[in-house]
Coordinates of C-alpha atoms in Angstrom, one line a residue:
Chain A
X1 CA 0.0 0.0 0.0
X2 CA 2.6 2.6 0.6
X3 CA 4.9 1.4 -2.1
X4 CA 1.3 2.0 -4.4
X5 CA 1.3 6.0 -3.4
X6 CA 5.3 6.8 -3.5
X7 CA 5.2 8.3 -7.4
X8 CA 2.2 10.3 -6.1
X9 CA 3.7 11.5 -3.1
X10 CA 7.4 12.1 -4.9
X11 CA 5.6 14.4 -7.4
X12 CA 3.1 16.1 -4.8
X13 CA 6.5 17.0 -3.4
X14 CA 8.5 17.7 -6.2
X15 CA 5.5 19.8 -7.7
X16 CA 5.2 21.9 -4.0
X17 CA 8.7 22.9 -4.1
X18 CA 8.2 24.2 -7.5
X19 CA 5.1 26.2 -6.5
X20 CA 6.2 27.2 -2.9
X21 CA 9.8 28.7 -4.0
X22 CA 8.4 31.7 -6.0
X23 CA 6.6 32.4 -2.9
X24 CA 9.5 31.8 -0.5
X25 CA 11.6 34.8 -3.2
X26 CA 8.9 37.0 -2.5
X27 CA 9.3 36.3 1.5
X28 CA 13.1 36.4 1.4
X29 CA 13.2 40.1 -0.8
X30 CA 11.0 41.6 1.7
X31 CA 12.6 40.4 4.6
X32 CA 16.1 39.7 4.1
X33 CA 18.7 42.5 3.9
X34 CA 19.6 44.2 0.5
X35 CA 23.4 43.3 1.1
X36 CA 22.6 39.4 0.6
X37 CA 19.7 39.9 -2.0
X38 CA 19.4 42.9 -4.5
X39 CA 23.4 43.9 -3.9
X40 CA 25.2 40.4 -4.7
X41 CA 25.8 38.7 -8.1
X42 CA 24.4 35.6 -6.8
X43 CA 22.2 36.6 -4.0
X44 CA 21.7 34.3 -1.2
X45 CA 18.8 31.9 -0.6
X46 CA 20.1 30.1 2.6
X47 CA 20.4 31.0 5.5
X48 CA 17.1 33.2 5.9
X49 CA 18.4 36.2 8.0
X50 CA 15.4 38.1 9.0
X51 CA 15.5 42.2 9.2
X52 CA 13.0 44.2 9.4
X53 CA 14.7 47.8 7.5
X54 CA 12.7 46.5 3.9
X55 CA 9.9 47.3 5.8
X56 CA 10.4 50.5 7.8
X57 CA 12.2 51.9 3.9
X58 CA 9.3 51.0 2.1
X59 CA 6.8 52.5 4.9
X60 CA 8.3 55.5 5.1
X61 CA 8.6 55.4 1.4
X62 CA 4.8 57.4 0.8
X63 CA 5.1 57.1 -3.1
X64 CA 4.0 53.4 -2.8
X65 CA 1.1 54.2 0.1
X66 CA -0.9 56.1 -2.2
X67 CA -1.3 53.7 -4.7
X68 CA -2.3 50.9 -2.2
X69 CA -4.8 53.6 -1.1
X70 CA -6.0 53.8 -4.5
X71 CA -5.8 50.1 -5.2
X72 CA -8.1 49.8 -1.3
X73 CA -10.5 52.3 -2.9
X74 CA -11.1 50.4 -6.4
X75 CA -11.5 47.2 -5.3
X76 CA -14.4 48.0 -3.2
X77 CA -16.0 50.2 -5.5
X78 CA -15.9 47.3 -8.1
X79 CA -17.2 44.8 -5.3
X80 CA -19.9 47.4 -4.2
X81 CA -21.0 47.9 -7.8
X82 CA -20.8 44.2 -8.9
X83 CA -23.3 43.3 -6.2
X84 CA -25.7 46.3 -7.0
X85 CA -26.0 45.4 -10.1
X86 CA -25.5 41.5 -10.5
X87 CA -28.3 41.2 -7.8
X88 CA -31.1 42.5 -9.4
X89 CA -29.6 41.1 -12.7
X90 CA -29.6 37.8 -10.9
X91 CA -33.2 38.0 -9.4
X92 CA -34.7 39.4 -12.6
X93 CA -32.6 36.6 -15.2
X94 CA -34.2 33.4 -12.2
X95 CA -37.5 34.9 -13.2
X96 CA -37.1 34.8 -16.9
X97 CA -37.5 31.8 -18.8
X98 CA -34.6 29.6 -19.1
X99 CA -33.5 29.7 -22.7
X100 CA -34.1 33.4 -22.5
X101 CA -31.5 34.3 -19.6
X102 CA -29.5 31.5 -20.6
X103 CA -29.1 33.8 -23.7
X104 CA -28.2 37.0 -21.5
X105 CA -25.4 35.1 -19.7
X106 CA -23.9 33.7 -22.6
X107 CA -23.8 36.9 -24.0
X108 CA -22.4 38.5 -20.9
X109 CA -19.4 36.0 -21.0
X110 CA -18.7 36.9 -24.8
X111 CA -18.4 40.2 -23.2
X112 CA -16.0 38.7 -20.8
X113 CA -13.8 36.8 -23.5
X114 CA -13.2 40.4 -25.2
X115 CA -9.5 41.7 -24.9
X116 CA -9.3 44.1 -21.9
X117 CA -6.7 46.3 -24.0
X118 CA -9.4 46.4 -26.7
X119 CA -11.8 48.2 -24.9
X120 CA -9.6 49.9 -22.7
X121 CA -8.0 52.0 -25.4
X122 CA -11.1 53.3 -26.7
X123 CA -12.5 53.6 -23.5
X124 CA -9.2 56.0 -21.7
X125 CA -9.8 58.1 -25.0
X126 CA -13.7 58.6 -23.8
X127 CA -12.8 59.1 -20.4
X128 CA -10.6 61.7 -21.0
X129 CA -13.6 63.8 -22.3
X130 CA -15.4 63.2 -19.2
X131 CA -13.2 63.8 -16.6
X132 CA -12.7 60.0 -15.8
X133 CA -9.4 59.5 -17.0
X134 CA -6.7 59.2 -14.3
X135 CA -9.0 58.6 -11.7
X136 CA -9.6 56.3 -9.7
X137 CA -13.7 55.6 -10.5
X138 CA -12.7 55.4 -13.9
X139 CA -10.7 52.1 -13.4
X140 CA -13.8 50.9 -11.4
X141 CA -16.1 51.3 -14.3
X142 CA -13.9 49.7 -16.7
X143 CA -12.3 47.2 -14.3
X144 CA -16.5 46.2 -13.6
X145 CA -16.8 45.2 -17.1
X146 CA -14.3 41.9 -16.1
X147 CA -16.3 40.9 -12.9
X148 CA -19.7 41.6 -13.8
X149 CA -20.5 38.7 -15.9
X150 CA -19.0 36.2 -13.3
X151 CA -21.0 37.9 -10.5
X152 CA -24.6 37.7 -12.6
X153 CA -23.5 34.4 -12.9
X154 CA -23.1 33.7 -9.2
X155 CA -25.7 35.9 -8.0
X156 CA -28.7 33.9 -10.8
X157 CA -27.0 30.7 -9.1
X158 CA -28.1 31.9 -5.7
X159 CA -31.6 32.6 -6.5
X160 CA -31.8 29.5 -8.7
X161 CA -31.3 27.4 -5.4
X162 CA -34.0 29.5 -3.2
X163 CA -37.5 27.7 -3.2
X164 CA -39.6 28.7 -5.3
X165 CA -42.4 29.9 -3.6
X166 CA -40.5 31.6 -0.6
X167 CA -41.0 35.1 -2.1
X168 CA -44.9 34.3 -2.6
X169 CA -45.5 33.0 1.6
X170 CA -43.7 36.0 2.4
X171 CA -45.9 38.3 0.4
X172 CA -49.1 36.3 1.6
X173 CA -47.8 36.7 5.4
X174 CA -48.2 40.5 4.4
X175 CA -44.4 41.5 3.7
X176 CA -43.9 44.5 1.6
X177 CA -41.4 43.8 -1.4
X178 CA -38.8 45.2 0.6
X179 CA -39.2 43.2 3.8
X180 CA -39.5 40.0 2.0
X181 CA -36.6 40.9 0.1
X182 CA -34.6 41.8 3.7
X183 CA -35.9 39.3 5.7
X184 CA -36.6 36.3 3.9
X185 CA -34.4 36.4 0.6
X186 CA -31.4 38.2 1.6
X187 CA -30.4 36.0 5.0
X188 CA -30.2 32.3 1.8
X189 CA -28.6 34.5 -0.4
X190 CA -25.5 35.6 1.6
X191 CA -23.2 33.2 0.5
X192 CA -23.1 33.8 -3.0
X193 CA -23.5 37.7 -1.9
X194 CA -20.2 37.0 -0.1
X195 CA -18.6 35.0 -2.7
X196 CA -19.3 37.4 -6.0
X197 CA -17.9 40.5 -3.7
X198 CA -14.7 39.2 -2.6
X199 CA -14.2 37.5 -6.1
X200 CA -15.0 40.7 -7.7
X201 CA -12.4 42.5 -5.3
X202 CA -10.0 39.9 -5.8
X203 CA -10.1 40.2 -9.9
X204 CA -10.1 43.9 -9.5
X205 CA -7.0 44.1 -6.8
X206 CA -4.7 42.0 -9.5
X207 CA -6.1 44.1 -12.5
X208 CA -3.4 45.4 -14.6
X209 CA -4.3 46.2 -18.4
X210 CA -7.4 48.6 -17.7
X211 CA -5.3 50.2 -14.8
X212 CA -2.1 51.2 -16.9
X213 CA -4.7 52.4 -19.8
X214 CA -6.9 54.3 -17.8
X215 CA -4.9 55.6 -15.2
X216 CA -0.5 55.9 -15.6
X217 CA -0.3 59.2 -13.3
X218 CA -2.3 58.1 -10.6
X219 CA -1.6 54.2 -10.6
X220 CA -3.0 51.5 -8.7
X221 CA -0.3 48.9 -6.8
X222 CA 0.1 46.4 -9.9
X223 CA 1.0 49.4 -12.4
X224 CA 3.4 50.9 -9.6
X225 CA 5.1 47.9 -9.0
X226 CA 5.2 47.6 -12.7
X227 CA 6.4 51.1 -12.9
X228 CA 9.1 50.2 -10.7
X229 CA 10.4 47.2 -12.4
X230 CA 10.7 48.6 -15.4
X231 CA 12.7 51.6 -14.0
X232 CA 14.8 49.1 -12.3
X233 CA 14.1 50.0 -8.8
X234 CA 12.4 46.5 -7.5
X235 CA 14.2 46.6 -4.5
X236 CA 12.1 49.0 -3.2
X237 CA 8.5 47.8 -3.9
X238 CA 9.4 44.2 -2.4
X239 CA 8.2 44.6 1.0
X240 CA 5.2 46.0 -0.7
X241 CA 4.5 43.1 -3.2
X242 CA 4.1 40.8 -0.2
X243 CA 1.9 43.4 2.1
X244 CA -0.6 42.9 -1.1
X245 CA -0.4 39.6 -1.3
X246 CA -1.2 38.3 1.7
X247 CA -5.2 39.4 1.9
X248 CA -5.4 37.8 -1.3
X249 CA -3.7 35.0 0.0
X250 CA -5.7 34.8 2.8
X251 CA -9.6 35.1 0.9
X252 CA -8.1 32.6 -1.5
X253 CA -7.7 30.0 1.5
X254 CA -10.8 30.9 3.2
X255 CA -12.7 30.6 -0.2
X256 CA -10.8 27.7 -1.1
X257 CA -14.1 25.2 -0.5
X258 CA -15.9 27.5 -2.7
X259 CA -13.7 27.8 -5.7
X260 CA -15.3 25.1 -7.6
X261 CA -14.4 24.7 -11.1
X262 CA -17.6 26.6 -12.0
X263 CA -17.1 29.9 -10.7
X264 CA -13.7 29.9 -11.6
X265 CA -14.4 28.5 -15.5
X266 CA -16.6 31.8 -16.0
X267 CA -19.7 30.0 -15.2
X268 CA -19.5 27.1 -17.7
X269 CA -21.4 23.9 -16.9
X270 CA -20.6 20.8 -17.4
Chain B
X1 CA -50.9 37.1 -18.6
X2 CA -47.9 35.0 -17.6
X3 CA -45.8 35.9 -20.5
X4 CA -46.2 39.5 -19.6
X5 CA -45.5 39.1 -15.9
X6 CA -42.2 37.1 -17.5
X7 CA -40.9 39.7 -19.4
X8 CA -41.4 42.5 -17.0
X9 CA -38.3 40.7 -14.9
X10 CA -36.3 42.1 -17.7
X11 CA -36.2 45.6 -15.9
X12 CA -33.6 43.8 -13.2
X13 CA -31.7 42.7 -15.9
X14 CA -31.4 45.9 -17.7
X15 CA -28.5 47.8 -15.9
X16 CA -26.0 45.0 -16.0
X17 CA -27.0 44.9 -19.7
X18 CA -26.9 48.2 -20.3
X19 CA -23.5 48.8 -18.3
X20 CA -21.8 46.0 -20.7
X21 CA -23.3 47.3 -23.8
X22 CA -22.6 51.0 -23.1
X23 CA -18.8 50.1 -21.8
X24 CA -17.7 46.6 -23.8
X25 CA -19.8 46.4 -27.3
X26 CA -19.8 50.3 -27.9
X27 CA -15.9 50.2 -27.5
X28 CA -14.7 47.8 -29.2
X29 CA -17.4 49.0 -32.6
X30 CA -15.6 52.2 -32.4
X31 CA -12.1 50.6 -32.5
X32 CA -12.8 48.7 -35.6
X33 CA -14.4 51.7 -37.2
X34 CA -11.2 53.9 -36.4
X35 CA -9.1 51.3 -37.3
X36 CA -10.0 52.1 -40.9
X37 CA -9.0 55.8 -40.5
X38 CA -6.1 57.1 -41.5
X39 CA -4.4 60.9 -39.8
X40 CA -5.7 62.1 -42.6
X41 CA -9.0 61.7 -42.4
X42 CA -9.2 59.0 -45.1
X43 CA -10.8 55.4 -44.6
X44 CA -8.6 53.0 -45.9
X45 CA -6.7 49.9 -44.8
X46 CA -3.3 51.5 -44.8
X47 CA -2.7 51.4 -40.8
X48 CA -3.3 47.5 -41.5
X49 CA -0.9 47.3 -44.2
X50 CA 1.6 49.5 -42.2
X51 CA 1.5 47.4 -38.7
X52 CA 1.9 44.3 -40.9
X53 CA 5.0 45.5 -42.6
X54 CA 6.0 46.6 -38.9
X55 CA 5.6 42.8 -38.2
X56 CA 2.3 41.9 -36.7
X57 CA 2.6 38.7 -38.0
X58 CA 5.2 37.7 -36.4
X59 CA 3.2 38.9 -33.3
X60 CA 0.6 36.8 -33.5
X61 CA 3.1 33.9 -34.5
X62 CA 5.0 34.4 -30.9
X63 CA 1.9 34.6 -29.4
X64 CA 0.2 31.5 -31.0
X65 CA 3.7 30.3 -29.7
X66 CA 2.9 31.2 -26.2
X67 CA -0.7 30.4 -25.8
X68 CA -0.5 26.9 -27.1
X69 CA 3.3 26.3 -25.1
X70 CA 1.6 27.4 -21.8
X71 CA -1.7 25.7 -22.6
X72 CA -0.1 22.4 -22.9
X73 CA 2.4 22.6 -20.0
X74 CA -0.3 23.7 -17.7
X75 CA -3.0 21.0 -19.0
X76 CA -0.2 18.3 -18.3
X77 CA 0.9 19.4 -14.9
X78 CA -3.2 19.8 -14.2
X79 CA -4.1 17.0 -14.8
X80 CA -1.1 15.4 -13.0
X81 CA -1.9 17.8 -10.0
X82 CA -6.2 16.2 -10.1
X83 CA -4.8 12.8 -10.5
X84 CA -3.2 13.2 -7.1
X85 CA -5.4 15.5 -5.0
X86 CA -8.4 13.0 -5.8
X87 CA -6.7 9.8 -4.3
X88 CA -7.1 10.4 -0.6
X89 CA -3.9 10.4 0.7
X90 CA -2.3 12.1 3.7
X91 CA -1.7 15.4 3.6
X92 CA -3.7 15.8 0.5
X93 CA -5.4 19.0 2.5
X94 CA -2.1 20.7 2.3
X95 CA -1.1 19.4 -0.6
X96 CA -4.3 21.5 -2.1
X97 CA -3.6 24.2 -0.5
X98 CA -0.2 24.8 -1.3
X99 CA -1.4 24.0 -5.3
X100 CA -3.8 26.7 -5.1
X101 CA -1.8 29.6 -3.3
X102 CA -0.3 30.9 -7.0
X103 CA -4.1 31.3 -8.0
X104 CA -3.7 34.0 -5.2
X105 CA -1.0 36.0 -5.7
X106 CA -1.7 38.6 -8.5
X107 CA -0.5 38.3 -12.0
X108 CA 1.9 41.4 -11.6
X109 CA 3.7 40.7 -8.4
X110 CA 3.7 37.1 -10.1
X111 CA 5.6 39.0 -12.8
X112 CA 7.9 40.8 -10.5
X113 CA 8.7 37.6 -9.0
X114 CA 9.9 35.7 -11.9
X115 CA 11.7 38.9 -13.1
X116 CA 13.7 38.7 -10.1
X117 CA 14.1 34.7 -10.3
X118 CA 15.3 34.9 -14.0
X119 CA 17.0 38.2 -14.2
X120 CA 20.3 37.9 -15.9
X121 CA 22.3 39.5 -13.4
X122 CA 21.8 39.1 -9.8
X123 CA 18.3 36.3 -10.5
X124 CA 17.9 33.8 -7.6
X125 CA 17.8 31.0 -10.8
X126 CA 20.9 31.4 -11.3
X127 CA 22.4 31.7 -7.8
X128 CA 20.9 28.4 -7.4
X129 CA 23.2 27.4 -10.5
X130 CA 25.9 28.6 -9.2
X131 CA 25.7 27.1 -5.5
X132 CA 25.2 23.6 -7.6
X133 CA 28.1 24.5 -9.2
X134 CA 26.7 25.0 -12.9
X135 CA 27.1 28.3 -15.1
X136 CA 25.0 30.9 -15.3
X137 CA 21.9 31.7 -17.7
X138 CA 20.9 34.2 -19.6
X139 CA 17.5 33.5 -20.2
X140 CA 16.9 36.1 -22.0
X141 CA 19.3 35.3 -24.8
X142 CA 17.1 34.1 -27.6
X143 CA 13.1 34.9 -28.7
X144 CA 12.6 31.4 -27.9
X145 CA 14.1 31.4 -24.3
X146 CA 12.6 35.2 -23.7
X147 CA 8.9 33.4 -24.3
X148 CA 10.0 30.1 -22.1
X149 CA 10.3 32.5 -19.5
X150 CA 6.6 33.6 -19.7
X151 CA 4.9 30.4 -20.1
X152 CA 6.9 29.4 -16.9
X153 CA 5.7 32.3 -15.2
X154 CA 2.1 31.7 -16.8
X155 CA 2.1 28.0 -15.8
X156 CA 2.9 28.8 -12.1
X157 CA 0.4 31.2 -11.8
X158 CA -2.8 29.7 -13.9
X159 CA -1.8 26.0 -13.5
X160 CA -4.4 25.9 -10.5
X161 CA -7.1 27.2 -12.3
X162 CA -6.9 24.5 -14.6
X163 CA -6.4 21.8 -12.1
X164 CA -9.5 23.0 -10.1
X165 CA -11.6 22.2 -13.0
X166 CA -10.4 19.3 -14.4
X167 CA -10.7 18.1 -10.1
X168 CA -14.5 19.2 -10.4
X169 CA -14.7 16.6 -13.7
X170 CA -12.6 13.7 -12.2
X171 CA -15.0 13.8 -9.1
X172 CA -18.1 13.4 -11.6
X173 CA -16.3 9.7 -12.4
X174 CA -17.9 7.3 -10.5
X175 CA -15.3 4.6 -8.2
X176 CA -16.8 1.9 -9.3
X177 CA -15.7 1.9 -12.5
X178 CA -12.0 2.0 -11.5
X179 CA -12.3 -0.5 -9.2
X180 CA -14.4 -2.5 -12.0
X181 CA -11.6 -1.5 -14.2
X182 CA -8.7 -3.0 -11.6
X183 CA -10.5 -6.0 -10.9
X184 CA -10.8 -6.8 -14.4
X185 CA -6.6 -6.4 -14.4
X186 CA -6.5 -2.9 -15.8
X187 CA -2.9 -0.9 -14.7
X188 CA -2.9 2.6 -13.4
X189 CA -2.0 3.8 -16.9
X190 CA -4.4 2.0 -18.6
X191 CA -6.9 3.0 -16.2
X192 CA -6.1 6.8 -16.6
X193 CA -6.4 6.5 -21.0
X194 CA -9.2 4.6 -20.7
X195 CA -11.3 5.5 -18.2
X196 CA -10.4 8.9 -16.9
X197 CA -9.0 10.3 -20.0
X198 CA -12.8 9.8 -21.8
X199 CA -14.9 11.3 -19.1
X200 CA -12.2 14.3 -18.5
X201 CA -12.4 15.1 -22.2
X202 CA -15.3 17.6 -21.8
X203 CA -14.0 19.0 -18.6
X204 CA -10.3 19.6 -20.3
X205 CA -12.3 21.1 -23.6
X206 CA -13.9 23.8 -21.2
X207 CA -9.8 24.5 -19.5
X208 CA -8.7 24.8 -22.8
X209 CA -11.1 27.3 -24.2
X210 CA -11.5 29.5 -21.1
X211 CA -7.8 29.6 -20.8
X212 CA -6.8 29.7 -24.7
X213 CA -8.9 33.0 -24.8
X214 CA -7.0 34.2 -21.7
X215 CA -3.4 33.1 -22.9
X216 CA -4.1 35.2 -26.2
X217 CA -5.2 38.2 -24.1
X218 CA -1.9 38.0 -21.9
X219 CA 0.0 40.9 -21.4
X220 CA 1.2 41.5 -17.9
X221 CA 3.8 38.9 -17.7
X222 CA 5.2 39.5 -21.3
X223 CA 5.1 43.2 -20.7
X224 CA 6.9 42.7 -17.5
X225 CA 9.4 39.7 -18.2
X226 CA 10.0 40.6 -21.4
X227 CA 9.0 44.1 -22.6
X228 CA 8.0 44.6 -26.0
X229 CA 10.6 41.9 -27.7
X230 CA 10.0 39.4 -28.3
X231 CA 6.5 40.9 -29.1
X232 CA 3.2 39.5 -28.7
X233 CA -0.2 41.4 -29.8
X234 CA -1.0 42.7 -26.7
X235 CA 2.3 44.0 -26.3
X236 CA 2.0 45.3 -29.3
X237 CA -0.9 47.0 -29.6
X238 CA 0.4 48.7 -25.7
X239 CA 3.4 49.5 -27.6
X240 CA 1.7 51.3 -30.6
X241 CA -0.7 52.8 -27.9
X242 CA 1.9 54.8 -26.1
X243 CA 4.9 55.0 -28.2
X244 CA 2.9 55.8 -31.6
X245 CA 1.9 59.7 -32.5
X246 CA -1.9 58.6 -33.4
X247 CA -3.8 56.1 -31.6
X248 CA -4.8 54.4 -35.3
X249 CA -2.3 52.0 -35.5
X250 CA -2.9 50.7 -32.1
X251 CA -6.8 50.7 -33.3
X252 CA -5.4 48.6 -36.1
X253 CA -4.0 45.6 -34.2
X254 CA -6.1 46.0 -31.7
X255 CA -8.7 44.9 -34.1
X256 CA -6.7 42.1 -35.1
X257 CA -6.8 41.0 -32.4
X258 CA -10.3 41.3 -31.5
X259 CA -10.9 39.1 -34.9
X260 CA -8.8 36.4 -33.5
X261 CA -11.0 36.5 -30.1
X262 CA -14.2 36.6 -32.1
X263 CA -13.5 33.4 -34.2
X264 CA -12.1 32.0 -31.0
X265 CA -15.5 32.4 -29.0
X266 CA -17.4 31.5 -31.8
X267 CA -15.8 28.2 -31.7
X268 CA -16.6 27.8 -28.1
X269 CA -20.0 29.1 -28.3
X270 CA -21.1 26.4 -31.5
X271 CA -19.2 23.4 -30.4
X272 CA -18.5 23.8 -26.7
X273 CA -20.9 26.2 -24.6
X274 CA -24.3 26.1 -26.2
X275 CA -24.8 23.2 -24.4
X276 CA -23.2 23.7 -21.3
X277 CA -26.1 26.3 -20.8
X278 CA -28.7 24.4 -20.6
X279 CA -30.0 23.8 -17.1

């Protein structure tokens, strides 16, 4: 029996150590001093010797703050807006018949499969006329246009699964529309609420191409960092890379039993 | 009476429709349209003939290139990944886990990672080289190496995605038919062409198409691990976009691209998704 699972254990292994060690780069640049790392020809990987001066440079550092600000701000105005309007969207497509919104989702994921830079391009040039460009609610209203089919997608799940008639007792028990919306069909539909928002943040705190389009003077994180890669300056956005990695990081593991296949496929079922 | 109560749902939908109609389909019309125009005023098809002189071909050559590279190394090592995590072993908990941390770590800083692992001078790739007492790399020094570098980097960071659908297929196979299979003398090889391989296929069409249509839209990690050469069309059209005096050109291979996507979808939509639809 254990001689059966050695090749799958020597791989799970060998396959580990290749995805780990990118991560364990990003832990030793932010934490081990510049003299071993950025500064030598070969830069050491072993020992680890842990300082904490990455950090307190990079802190004090306010160019990067800003744009973690910014990237803090966007991805909850793209959560925010992905849930007001995939929620309704949701409700309303459960209600239609099937080959109808099964029509309006498809075409929402054609959307989806269109080539960010595509749209962005035309897009910055629009925004510019209306004030939007280099700011930071212009990236939200492009960066939307990625999440929102996904969230439709999730949210229409979530009603799919409600009982039927739930909606109907309520209203015969006397509840307004709003109550029966509050108290009946928004306590079943928190998970999916839950899961469309934090994807939605998630998609929007890694977005890159609308970002760079829309907004180069005032950046997000991912087109600073970028900024500072290609000036050849990484040393000092290290710390940084790992700050915003870790709440991704984190949803991703507490999400983890939720990221079927199906969310993650853009909503195609088997 | 019903049909009419049916249709007035349609107001809910509305917004989200509008929002993508207003911000995706409007768009990308106008780029096509443009893409015609020349600086002086004229529609013709001379920004087409121009960026193909300029080498879009070879472009969308390096970036076939890529998508199909990375699309095969990360269907093998999914599939490899599934095969494992859905045999219960110990420590398969943190054995998924630890496969589906890169899906968490943003394409960029994945970028600035491998930029740092791979960089000529100073990259932790080669210090490993060096401490095993091998010479150093630059992997940098050809096209071919320059785009090995970016499926690597793409492999680490979308492999999981792949491997948590093809896991959500290889679940749908019932044990019995393994164990049926094994009884009946059946190795673990034959077992895996003939049994798994079938009732995956579906699952590893859907990877493939979600993910080609991703891998031809990449253009963080190229435009960070490589820059603009070797170039691929997003890089390309980026590099047109800023470095160009008119924004035509860029409109141009933008729409090139867009063609490519288009044909691409509606291959998914006529031979892979219409069904999947149906509830």
């Amino acid at each position: 029996m254990k001689n059966k699972n050695m090749p799958s254990y020597i791989i799970a292994i060998i396959l580990a150590v290749i995805f780990i060690y990118p991560l364990y780069i990003l832990i030793l640049i932010a934490f081990e001093p510049i003299s071993l790392t950025f500064d030598r020809l070969y830069p050491y990987q072993l020992p680890f010797i842990f300082t904490l001066k990455n950090f307190e440079a990079s802190i004090k550092d306010l160019s990067l703050i800003k744009p973690v600000i910014r990237s803090i701000i966007v991805a909850f105005t793209v959560g925010i807006l992905a849930i007001a309007l995939a929620t309704p969207a949701g409700y309303g497509l459960n209600k239609l018949a099937a080959r109808f919104s099964n029509k309006i989702i498809m075409l929402m994921f054609v959307v989806n499969m269109m080539p960010a830079i595509v749209i962005a391009i035309p897009i910055s040039v629009y925004f510019i006329k209306v004030g939007l460009y280099n700011n930071i609610f212009g990236i939200a209203l492009a960066q939307e246009l990625v999440v929102l089919p996904i969230s439709v997608f999730i949210m229409l799940g979530g009603f799919r699964a409600l009982p039927q008639d739930i909606e109907n007792q309520a209203m015969v028990d006397g509840a307004s529309i709003f109550h029966s919306f509050r108290n009946v069909i928004l306590p079943l539909i928190k998970i999916p609420l839950l899961i469309s928002f934090l994807l939605a943040w998630m998609t929007s705190w890694d977005e890159f191409t609308y970002a760079v389009i829309i907004s180069p003077v005032n950046p997000t994180f991912p087109v600073s960092l970028y900024d500072y890669v290609s000036r050849g300056e990484p040393f000092i956005a290290s710390s940084f890379a790992l700050l915003v990695t870790i709440p991704v990081i984190v949803i991703v593991v507490v999400l983890q039993k939720y990221l079927k296949g199906e969310y993650l496929s853009g909503g195609m079922k088997i | 009476m019903h049909r009419y109560r049916n249709y007035r749902y349609m107001v809910y939908v509305l917004p989200a429709l509008a929002y993508v109609a207003v911000l995706s389909f409007f768009p990308a019309a106008s780029v096509v349209f443009y893409s015609f125009k020349t600086p002086r005023g004229v529609y013709s098809i001379s920004n087409y003939e121009a960026i193909s002189k300029a080498g879009l071909l070879t472009s969308i050559g390096n970036t076939v290139i890529v998508s199909f590279g990375a699309l095969l190394i990360q269907l093998f090592f999914a599939i490899l990944i599934a095969n494992i995590l859905i045999k219960s072993l110990k420590g398969n908990k943190l054995f998924s886990t630890i496969f589906i941390l890169p899906y968490g770590i943003s394409t960029v800083v994945s970028a600035f990672i491998f930029s740092l692992i791979f960089s000529p001078v100073g990259g932790f790739a080669n210090s490993t080289l060096y401490s095993l007492g091998i010479h150093s790399v630059d992997w940098y020094s050809t096209k071919y190496s320059s785009m090995g570098v970016v499926m690597f980097a793409d492999f680490w960071k979308n492999t999981p995605l792949v491997a948590l659908i093809l896991m959500g297929g290889m679940s749908t196979i019932p044990p019995s038919l393994n164990e049926a299979a094994s009884v009946d003398g059946a190795g673990s090889l034959r077992r895996f062409i003939h049994i798994t391989l079938p009732n995956l296929a579906p699952f590893i069409a859907i990877a493939l198409l979600i993910r080609g249509v991703s891998e031809f839209n990449i253009f963080a990690l190229p435009l960070i691990l490589i820059g603009y050469h070797p170039s691929l069309i997003n890089t390309l059209v980026y590099e047109y976009f800023i470095y160009s005096s008119t924004t035509y050109y860029s409109y141009a291979a933008a729409s090139v691209l867009l063609a490519i996507i288009v044909v691409f979808a509606f291959i998914i939509i006529k031979f892979g998704g219409a069904k999947q639809y149906e509830k």
